[in-house]
Amino acid sequence: MPYFDHNATTPLLPVAREAWLRAVDEAWQNPSSPYREAARVRIRLDSARERFAQFLGCKPKLLVFNSGATEGANDVFRHWARATDPSLRVAISPTEHPCVLEAAKESMGARLAWLETTAAGVVKLDALDRLLGQETLAGVVTMAANNETGVLQPWSEIAQRCRARGVPFFCDATQWLGKLPASRLSEVDWVIGSAHKFGGPKGVGFLKLPAGAEGFHGLRGGEQEHAHRGGTENFPGISAMLAALAEAEEKKVFLEMQRLAWREAFERDLGARIPGVVVVAKTAERLWNTVSLLMPHTENHRWVARLEKSGFQVSTGSACATGKNGPSHVLAAMGLDAIEAKRTVRVSAGWETTEEDWRGLLDAFAKVAIELQPAATQVIQP
Ligand code: PLP
């Protein structure tokens, strides 16, 4: 069944599966234990850290392996709550993932200031400049790529501006990694990511610290991860995460322009076959794999169910928001009303998605549009 929900999670890549199995077979000892076999695991863990750090362009010591982006986000804000001047505010974009937004609200409370965004949800750099000129901030927070719309933030420009003012910048790169090159993330102070979004296993991820964050600690416990996070290291998971990132970074699959062309052709042809369908944030720079569609009629869960019957898995939006009451905060921040948000369907492709899959999805959408068509709406027959 063609899978178009990669922003929720990706299938495990064969190289990641092999790396995981090799590690559980050959390197299952606790890397902190005092005998030779354990020391070998420690050496393999250190070399995995070095290679992963090379992809991010940072020092290995700045990398904390953890359970994923949610843990990382919670830890960053808890640290900021402890380590920053309580009179200073933290500027955050309103379209962040819930793991960033909710963690920020809990730890920062009234210290949060909302960054101004365009109708596509892109942070306005001139407004950020004004804010940075007006007050000293404890931090700035924006994601690299949005999970619901695929919209890219100008995170590199934001990083430069923050660096110039000495303001810490935290960027959630969960949807960026594996889809676009990782190397420039070294420009960012605090970065989080999750392996399962780029072909690795679930429950493993990382937090990149800025230089000088020696006092940072996440989970309390043993002295693992250079004393930044307690808990026995998940070497098989880390090893599989590294294999998945290496596959993306070394094969540079994200540089194959045809992937973007397939998405664009799908959007264009869908518009011709379903009058009234709107591509959310159409003109913004977006990930090559993601399309958020505002359907002309009928609630999104009915589109999703019909498309599944036709053999295609798509989503109503963020998997984290599924089952949640109320419309998506991302779409609301972009000016969509609650009724429109309930008509939004998210399509997110992966590396294994072919042109034929995109064409098949197009035909399935056109067929479902006829099935769901309200009496008064005219749909062009395929
Ligand atoms: N950030 C973004 C942009 C995401 O899309 C997700 C997952 O959907 C997360 C953070 C949280 O990742 P995890 O559930 O692996 O902690």
Tab-separated table of C-alpha atoms and ligand atoms in Angstrom:
chain	number	residue	atom	x	y	z
A	1	MET	CA	0.000	0.000	0.000
A	2	PRO	CA	1.665	3.302	-1.044
A	3	TYR	CA	2.479	5.108	2.164
A	4	PHE	CA	2.077	8.889	2.212
A	5	ASP	CA	2.450	9.593	5.931
A	6	HIS	CA	6.231	9.829	6.317
A	7	ASN	CA	6.004	12.951	8.468
A	8	ALA	CA	4.309	10.793	11.125
A	9	THR	CA	6.964	8.097	10.906
A	10	THR	CA	9.036	6.302	8.284
A	11	PRO	CA	9.585	2.604	7.623
A	12	LEU	CA	12.883	1.288	8.989
A	13	LEU	CA	15.573	1.416	6.287
A	14	PRO	CA	17.270	-1.931	5.568
A	15	VAL	CA	20.683	-0.437	6.501
A	16	ALA	CA	19.267	0.720	9.840
A	17	ARG	CA	17.744	-2.696	10.514
A	18	GLU	CA	21.075	-4.390	9.724
A	19	ALA	CA	22.968	-1.986	11.983
A	20	TRP	CA	20.482	-2.571	14.801
A	21	LEU	CA	20.663	-6.368	14.495
A	22	ARG	CA	24.475	-6.308	14.334
A	23	ALA	CA	24.588	-4.193	17.483
A	24	VAL	CA	22.189	-6.359	19.478
A	25	ASP	CA	24.102	-9.475	18.439
A	26	GLU	CA	27.662	-8.211	18.756
A	27	ALA	CA	27.589	-5.164	21.015
A	28	TRP	CA	24.876	-5.716	23.594
A	29	GLN	CA	27.067	-5.266	26.687
A	30	ASN	CA	26.722	-2.167	28.826
A	31	PRO	CA	29.368	0.293	27.570
A	32	SER	CA	30.083	1.373	31.146
A	33	SER	CA	30.952	-2.158	32.385
A	34	PRO	CA	34.571	-2.870	33.385
A	35	TYR	CA	35.640	-5.647	30.971
A	36	ARG	CA	36.978	-5.870	27.455
A	37	GLU	CA	33.746	-6.712	25.611
A	38	ALA	CA	32.041	-3.717	27.216
A	39	ALA	CA	35.011	-1.500	26.354
A	40	ARG	CA	34.550	-2.560	22.716
A	41	VAL	CA	30.939	-1.350	22.864
A	42	ARG	CA	32.192	1.931	24.368
A	43	ILE	CA	34.627	2.339	21.463
A	44	ARG	CA	31.850	1.655	18.937
A	45	LEU	CA	29.573	4.120	20.706
A	46	ASP	CA	32.300	6.785	20.658
A	47	SER	CA	32.920	6.250	16.982
A	48	ALA	CA	29.142	6.417	16.240
A	49	ARG	CA	29.082	9.737	18.105
A	50	GLU	CA	32.011	11.028	16.078
A	51	ARG	CA	30.435	10.093	12.744
A	52	PHE	CA	27.024	11.478	13.687
A	53	ALA	CA	28.679	14.708	14.852
A	54	GLN	CA	30.478	14.977	11.492
A	55	PHE	CA	27.137	14.990	9.692
A	56	LEU	CA	25.920	17.812	11.933
A	57	GLY	CA	29.268	19.598	11.735
A	58	CYS	CA	29.659	19.739	15.521
A	59	LYS	CA	32.048	18.416	18.165
A	60	PRO	CA	31.138	14.854	19.339
A	61	LYS	CA	31.058	16.022	22.972
A	62	LEU	CA	28.165	18.348	22.129
A	63	LEU	CA	25.956	15.463	21.066
A	64	VAL	CA	23.581	13.917	23.613
A	65	PHE	CA	21.866	10.735	22.435
A	66	ASN	CA	18.388	10.457	23.919
A	67	SER	CA	14.931	8.993	23.235
A	68	GLY	CA	13.955	11.577	20.610
A	69	ALA	CA	12.842	15.110	19.895
A	70	THR	CA	10.180	15.237	22.622
A	71	GLU	CA	12.708	14.469	25.342
A	72	GLY	CA	15.159	16.945	23.821
A	73	ALA	CA	12.617	19.788	23.693
A	74	ASN	CA	11.543	19.248	27.299
A	75	ASP	CA	15.161	19.196	28.427
A	76	VAL	CA	16.113	22.377	26.582
A	77	PHE	CA	13.323	24.421	28.188
A	78	ARG	CA	13.904	22.961	31.654
A	79	HIS	CA	17.539	23.938	31.274
A	80	TRP	CA	16.650	27.443	30.070
A	81	ALA	CA	14.281	27.829	33.028
A	82	ARG	CA	17.175	26.983	35.377
A	83	ALA	CA	20.028	28.699	33.592
A	84	THR	CA	18.660	31.953	32.141
A	85	ASP	CA	17.743	35.280	33.708
A	86	PRO	CA	14.034	34.977	34.689
A	87	SER	CA	13.367	38.547	33.619
A	88	LEU	CA	14.235	37.765	29.977
A	89	ARG	CA	11.696	36.454	27.480
A	90	VAL	CA	11.970	33.587	24.980
A	91	ALA	CA	10.664	34.284	21.452
A	92	ILE	CA	8.989	31.314	19.811
A	93	SER	CA	7.141	30.728	16.553
A	94	PRO	CA	3.465	29.755	16.942
A	95	THR	CA	3.694	26.871	14.437
A	96	GLU	CA	6.074	24.697	16.460
A	97	HIS	CA	5.379	21.023	17.088
A	98	PRO	CA	3.401	20.385	20.323
A	99	CYS	CA	6.468	18.832	21.976
A	100	VAL	CA	8.216	22.197	21.660
A	101	LEU	CA	5.196	24.423	22.335
A	102	GLU	CA	3.885	22.534	25.355
A	103	ALA	CA	7.339	22.082	26.876
A	104	ALA	CA	8.001	25.812	26.361
A	105	LYS	CA	4.699	26.786	27.974
A	106	GLU	CA	5.333	24.549	30.969
A	107	SER	CA	8.888	25.717	31.655
A	108	MET	CA	8.762	29.313	30.405
A	109	GLY	CA	5.136	30.262	31.171
A	110	ALA	CA	4.635	34.015	30.934
A	111	ARG	CA	8.183	34.450	29.636
A	112	LEU	CA	7.112	33.405	26.111
A	113	ALA	CA	6.861	36.000	23.343
A	114	TRP	CA	5.318	35.019	19.997
A	115	LEU	CA	7.324	35.575	16.835
A	116	GLU	CA	5.447	37.235	13.995
A	117	THR	CA	4.834	34.965	11.005
A	118	THR	CA	3.528	35.380	7.447
A	119	ALA	CA	0.265	33.804	6.268
A	120	ALA	CA	2.354	30.755	5.328
A	121	GLY	CA	3.655	30.478	8.900
A	122	VAL	CA	7.156	31.709	8.037
A	123	VAL	CA	8.926	33.779	10.693
A	124	LYS	CA	9.176	37.434	9.601
A	125	LEU	CA	12.850	38.353	9.749
A	126	ASP	CA	12.214	42.115	9.910
A	127	ALA	CA	9.941	41.640	12.934
A	128	LEU	CA	12.575	39.416	14.547
A	129	ASP	CA	15.187	42.106	13.904
A	130	ARG	CA	12.962	44.667	15.632
A	131	LEU	CA	12.418	42.386	18.606
A	132	LEU	CA	16.134	41.631	18.918
A	133	GLY	CA	16.811	45.374	18.763
A	134	GLN	CA	14.196	46.199	21.418
A	135	GLU	CA	14.974	43.688	24.147
A	136	THR	CA	17.518	41.150	25.303
A	137	LEU	CA	16.047	37.705	24.804
A	138	ALA	CA	16.875	34.515	26.726
A	139	GLY	CA	16.387	32.529	23.513
A	140	VAL	CA	14.752	32.247	20.096
A	141	VAL	CA	12.917	29.091	18.980
A	142	THR	CA	11.873	28.052	15.479
A	143	MET	CA	11.653	24.715	13.739
A	144	ALA	CA	13.524	23.974	10.497
A	145	ALA	CA	10.579	22.419	8.614
A	146	ASN	CA	6.942	22.155	9.605
A	147	ASN	CA	5.472	18.663	10.041
A	148	GLU	CA	1.962	19.647	8.927
A	149	THR	CA	2.657	21.920	5.949
A	150	GLY	CA	6.313	21.209	5.059
A	151	VAL	CA	6.981	24.972	5.221
A	152	LEU	CA	10.676	25.742	5.703
A	153	GLN	CA	11.771	28.396	8.164
A	154	PRO	CA	14.726	30.695	7.381
A	155	TRP	CA	16.576	29.053	10.260
A	156	SER	CA	20.042	29.768	8.950
A	157	GLU	CA	19.281	33.521	8.745
A	158	ILE	CA	17.722	33.363	12.224
A	159	ALA	CA	20.832	31.589	13.534
A	160	GLN	CA	23.064	34.347	12.136
A	161	ARG	CA	20.948	37.091	13.673
A	162	CYS	CA	20.884	35.367	17.065
A	163	ARG	CA	24.628	34.747	16.995
A	164	ALA	CA	25.287	38.405	16.204
A	165	ARG	CA	23.366	39.379	19.355
A	166	GLY	CA	24.591	36.539	21.555
A	167	VAL	CA	21.056	35.115	21.897
A	168	PRO	CA	20.759	31.291	22.104
A	169	PHE	CA	18.838	29.774	19.183
A	170	PHE	CA	16.970	26.466	19.458
A	171	CYS	CA	15.859	24.709	16.265
A	172	ASP	CA	13.702	21.585	15.992
A	173	ALA	CA	15.217	19.824	12.944
A	174	THR	CA	13.059	16.707	13.258
A	175	GLN	CA	11.418	17.034	9.830
A	176	TRP	CA	14.478	18.514	8.122
A	177	LEU	CA	16.966	15.739	8.806
A	178	GLY	CA	17.131	13.047	6.161
A	179	LYS	CA	15.162	15.234	3.765
A	180	LEU	CA	17.645	18.099	3.403
A	181	PRO	CA	21.379	18.397	4.214
A	182	ALA	CA	22.311	18.346	7.904
A	183	SER	CA	25.681	20.044	7.792
A	184	ARG	CA	24.635	23.681	8.297
A	185	LEU	CA	22.827	22.782	11.508
A	186	SER	CA	26.208	23.386	13.162
A	187	GLU	CA	25.253	27.091	12.935
A	188	VAL	CA	22.469	26.466	15.463
A	189	ASP	CA	23.089	26.347	19.217
A	190	TRP	CA	20.453	23.817	20.285
A	191	VAL	CA	19.141	21.202	17.803
A	192	ILE	CA	16.826	18.216	18.304
A	193	GLY	CA	15.866	15.272	16.083
A	194	SER	CA	14.260	11.800	16.070
A	195	ALA	CA	15.619	8.777	14.163
A	196	HIS	CA	12.226	7.392	13.139
A	197	LYS	CA	11.535	10.417	10.943
A	198	PHE	CA	14.455	9.545	8.654
A	199	GLY	CA	14.398	5.754	8.397
A	200	GLY	CA	15.783	4.903	11.839
A	201	PRO	CA	14.043	3.175	14.758
A	202	LYS	CA	11.581	4.761	17.166
A	203	GLY	CA	12.605	5.850	20.652
A	204	VAL	CA	16.050	7.186	19.745
A	205	GLY	CA	17.164	10.682	18.838
A	206	PHE	CA	19.598	13.379	19.823
A	207	LEU	CA	20.095	16.840	21.238
A	208	LYS	CA	22.991	18.973	20.014
A	209	LEU	CA	24.221	21.368	22.674
A	210	PRO	CA	25.995	24.657	22.123
A	211	ALA	CA	29.614	25.006	23.218
A	212	GLY	CA	29.681	26.121	26.830
A	213	ALA	CA	26.592	24.174	27.941
A	214	GLU	CA	28.662	22.064	30.346
A	215	GLY	CA	26.055	22.518	33.073
A	216	PHE	CA	23.270	21.014	30.965
A	217	HIS	CA	21.593	17.866	32.232
A	218	GLY	CA	18.523	16.083	30.988
A	219	LEU	CA	17.372	12.904	32.714
A	220	ARG	CA	19.016	12.535	36.101
A	221	GLY	CA	20.828	9.274	36.772
A	222	GLY	CA	24.272	7.927	35.935
A	223	GLU	CA	27.069	9.859	34.294
A	224	GLN	CA	26.285	8.718	30.747
A	225	GLU	CA	26.430	11.041	27.731
A	226	HIS	CA	29.248	13.114	29.262
A	227	ALA	CA	27.074	13.473	32.367
A	228	HIS	CA	24.356	15.219	30.339
A	229	ARG	CA	21.827	12.368	30.432
A	230	GLY	CA	21.508	9.418	32.776
A	231	GLY	CA	20.451	5.961	31.521
A	232	THR	CA	22.201	3.042	29.827
A	233	GLU	CA	22.987	4.035	26.269
A	234	ASN	CA	20.775	2.516	23.556
A	235	PHE	CA	23.706	1.525	21.363
A	236	PRO	CA	21.659	-0.578	18.886
A	237	GLY	CA	19.232	2.318	18.405
A	238	ILE	CA	22.059	4.864	18.069
A	239	SER	CA	23.858	2.628	15.609
A	240	ALA	CA	20.693	2.248	13.494
A	241	MET	CA	20.010	6.007	13.652
A	242	LEU	CA	23.535	6.688	12.394
A	243	ALA	CA	23.129	4.167	9.545
A	244	ALA	CA	19.865	5.848	8.475
A	245	LEU	CA	21.322	9.356	8.537
A	246	ALA	CA	24.437	8.176	6.698
A	247	GLU	CA	22.256	6.668	3.986
A	248	ALA	CA	20.513	10.002	3.455
A	249	GLU	CA	23.618	12.162	3.773
A	250	GLU	CA	25.926	10.015	1.656
A	251	LYS	CA	23.459	9.198	-1.103
A	252	LYS	CA	22.145	12.771	-1.017
A	253	VAL	CA	18.694	11.501	-1.975
A	254	PHE	CA	17.306	14.900	-1.038
A	255	LEU	CA	19.203	16.522	-3.873
A	256	GLU	CA	17.314	14.578	-6.529
A	257	MET	CA	15.244	17.371	-8.008
A	258	GLN	CA	12.718	15.013	-9.560
A	259	ARG	CA	11.227	14.418	-6.120
A	260	LEU	CA	10.195	18.064	-5.919
A	261	ALA	CA	8.944	17.911	-9.529
A	262	TRP	CA	6.691	14.936	-8.652
A	263	ARG	CA	5.163	16.860	-5.765
A	264	GLU	CA	4.640	19.932	-7.946
A	265	ALA	CA	3.036	17.888	-10.747
A	266	PHE	CA	0.714	16.272	-8.192
A	267	GLU	CA	-0.356	19.686	-6.874
A	268	ARG	CA	-0.903	21.094	-10.355
A	269	ASP	CA	-2.859	18.086	-11.643
A	270	LEU	CA	-4.918	17.781	-8.465
A	271	GLY	CA	-5.989	21.410	-8.876
A	272	ALA	CA	-7.146	20.614	-12.411
A	273	ARG	CA	-9.106	17.534	-11.354
A	274	ILE	CA	-10.647	18.767	-8.108
A	275	PRO	CA	-11.812	22.365	-8.518
A	276	GLY	CA	-11.523	24.366	-5.346
A	277	VAL	CA	-8.753	22.323	-3.731
A	278	VAL	CA	-6.144	24.601	-2.142
A	279	VAL	CA	-2.502	23.777	-1.434
A	280	VAL	CA	-1.785	25.265	1.997
A	281	ALA	CA	1.190	27.693	1.913
A	282	LYS	CA	1.492	27.002	-1.819
A	283	THR	CA	3.957	29.762	-2.562
A	284	ALA	CA	6.201	29.175	0.465
A	285	GLU	CA	9.390	27.136	0.270
A	286	ARG	CA	8.378	23.671	1.409
A	287	LEU	CA	9.856	20.213	1.889
A	288	TRP	CA	9.914	18.166	-1.325
A	289	ASN	CA	7.806	15.470	0.317
A	290	THR	CA	4.915	17.359	1.959
A	291	VAL	CA	1.597	18.748	0.682
A	292	SER	CA	-1.125	20.032	2.967
A	293	LEU	CA	-4.412	20.178	1.075
A	294	LEU	CA	-7.507	22.155	1.978
A	295	MET	CA	-10.228	20.083	0.339
A	296	PRO	CA	-13.219	21.915	-1.181
A	297	HIS	CA	-15.752	19.898	0.807
A	298	THR	CA	-16.202	17.059	3.342
A	299	GLU	CA	-14.325	16.523	6.612
A	300	ASN	CA	-10.766	15.232	6.294
A	301	HIS	CA	-11.273	11.940	8.156
A	302	ARG	CA	-13.722	10.865	5.422
A	303	TRP	CA	-11.117	11.610	2.721
A	304	VAL	CA	-8.522	9.696	4.696
A	305	ALA	CA	-10.808	6.662	5.138
A	306	ARG	CA	-11.803	6.598	1.442
A	307	LEU	CA	-8.213	7.014	0.296
A	308	GLU	CA	-7.201	4.143	2.535
A	309	LYS	CA	-9.888	2.000	0.904
A	310	SER	CA	-8.328	2.940	-2.427
A	311	GLY	CA	-4.961	1.758	-1.131
A	312	PHE	CA	-3.300	5.008	0.005
A	313	GLN	CA	-2.316	6.016	3.533
A	314	VAL	CA	-2.486	9.760	4.128
A	315	SER	CA	-3.179	11.791	7.256
A	316	THR	CA	-5.480	14.465	8.594
A	317	GLY	CA	-2.506	16.432	9.893
A	318	SER	CA	-0.022	15.913	12.673
A	319	ALA	CA	-0.163	12.404	14.160
A	320	CYS	CA	0.381	14.066	17.543
A	321	ALA	CA	-2.829	16.058	17.050
A	322	THR	CA	-4.950	13.065	15.991
A	323	GLY	CA	-7.760	12.530	18.453
A	324	LYS	CA	-7.152	15.945	19.965
A	325	ASN	CA	-10.188	18.192	20.138
A	326	GLY	CA	-10.022	21.424	18.225
A	327	PRO	CA	-8.300	22.461	15.037
A	328	SER	CA	-4.584	22.329	14.363
A	329	HIS	CA	-2.750	25.248	16.035
A	330	VAL	CA	-0.462	25.398	12.988
A	331	LEU	CA	-3.322	25.981	10.558
A	332	ALA	CA	-4.981	28.380	13.016
A	333	ALA	CA	-1.757	30.410	13.199
A	334	MET	CA	-1.863	30.554	9.406
A	335	GLY	CA	-5.358	32.036	9.474
A	336	LEU	CA	-7.445	28.961	8.584
A	337	ASP	CA	-10.695	28.735	10.509
A	338	ALA	CA	-11.769	25.622	12.420
A	339	ILE	CA	-14.002	24.381	9.604
A	340	GLU	CA	-11.243	24.748	7.016
A	341	ALA	CA	-8.757	23.019	9.314
A	342	LYS	CA	-11.135	20.050	9.489
A	343	ARG	CA	-11.028	19.773	5.708
A	344	THR	CA	-7.242	19.570	5.572
A	345	VAL	CA	-5.470	16.416	4.434
A	346	ARG	CA	-1.708	15.930	4.736
A	347	VAL	CA	0.276	13.965	2.179
A	348	SER	CA	3.930	13.187	2.972
A	349	ALA	CA	6.089	11.060	0.687
A	350	GLY	CA	9.359	9.246	1.386
A	351	TRP	CA	12.514	8.235	-0.451
A	352	GLU	CA	10.901	5.021	-1.655
A	353	THR	CA	7.890	6.909	-3.105
A	354	THR	CA	7.882	6.734	-6.914
A	355	GLU	CA	6.383	8.950	-9.599
A	356	GLU	CA	3.866	6.169	-10.170
A	357	ASP	CA	2.826	6.331	-6.496
A	358	TRP	CA	2.189	10.090	-6.833
A	359	ARG	CA	0.145	9.501	-10.004
A	360	GLY	CA	-1.791	6.707	-8.293
A	361	LEU	CA	-2.549	9.029	-5.380
A	362	LEU	CA	-3.765	11.695	-7.796
A	363	ASP	CA	-6.196	9.246	-9.420
A	364	ALA	CA	-7.370	8.042	-6.012
A	365	PHE	CA	-8.057	11.633	-4.857
A	366	ALA	CA	-10.029	12.329	-8.048
A	367	LYS	CA	-12.065	9.138	-7.561
A	368	VAL	CA	-12.773	9.906	-3.895
A	369	ALA	CA	-13.753	13.475	-4.821
A	370	ILE	CA	-16.527	12.037	-6.993
A	371	GLU	CA	-17.626	9.606	-4.271
A	372	LEU	CA	-17.775	12.340	-1.633
A	373	GLN	CA	-19.084	15.050	-3.895
A	374	PRO	CA	-21.979	17.016	-2.391
A	375	ALA	CA	-24.891	17.346	-4.783
A	376	ALA	CA	-24.156	20.970	-5.613
A	377	THR	CA	-20.389	20.571	-6.246
A	378	GLN	CA	-19.185	19.790	-9.736
A	379	VAL	CA	-16.087	17.642	-10.008
A	380	ILE	CA	-14.296	17.189	-13.311
A	381	GLN	CA	-14.216	13.502	-14.250
A	382	PRO	CA	-10.707	12.039	-14.589
B	1	PLP	N1	9.137	17.858	16.030
B	1	PLP	C1	8.523	17.654	14.865
B	1	PLP	C2	8.607	18.713	13.812
B	1	PLP	C3	7.822	16.468	14.629
B	1	PLP	O1	7.221	16.271	13.469
B	1	PLP	C4	7.773	15.493	15.667
B	1	PLP	C5	6.978	14.263	15.482
B	1	PLP	O2	5.936	14.287	14.839
B	1	PLP	C6	8.434	15.753	16.864
B	1	PLP	C7	9.108	16.944	17.017
B	1	PLP	C8	8.411	14.766	18.007
B	1	PLP	O3	9.125	13.619	17.678
B	1	PLP	P1	9.068	12.349	18.639
B	1	PLP	O4	7.625	11.972	18.732
B	1	PLP	O5	9.898	11.318	17.942
B	1	PLP	O6	9.650	12.761	19.947
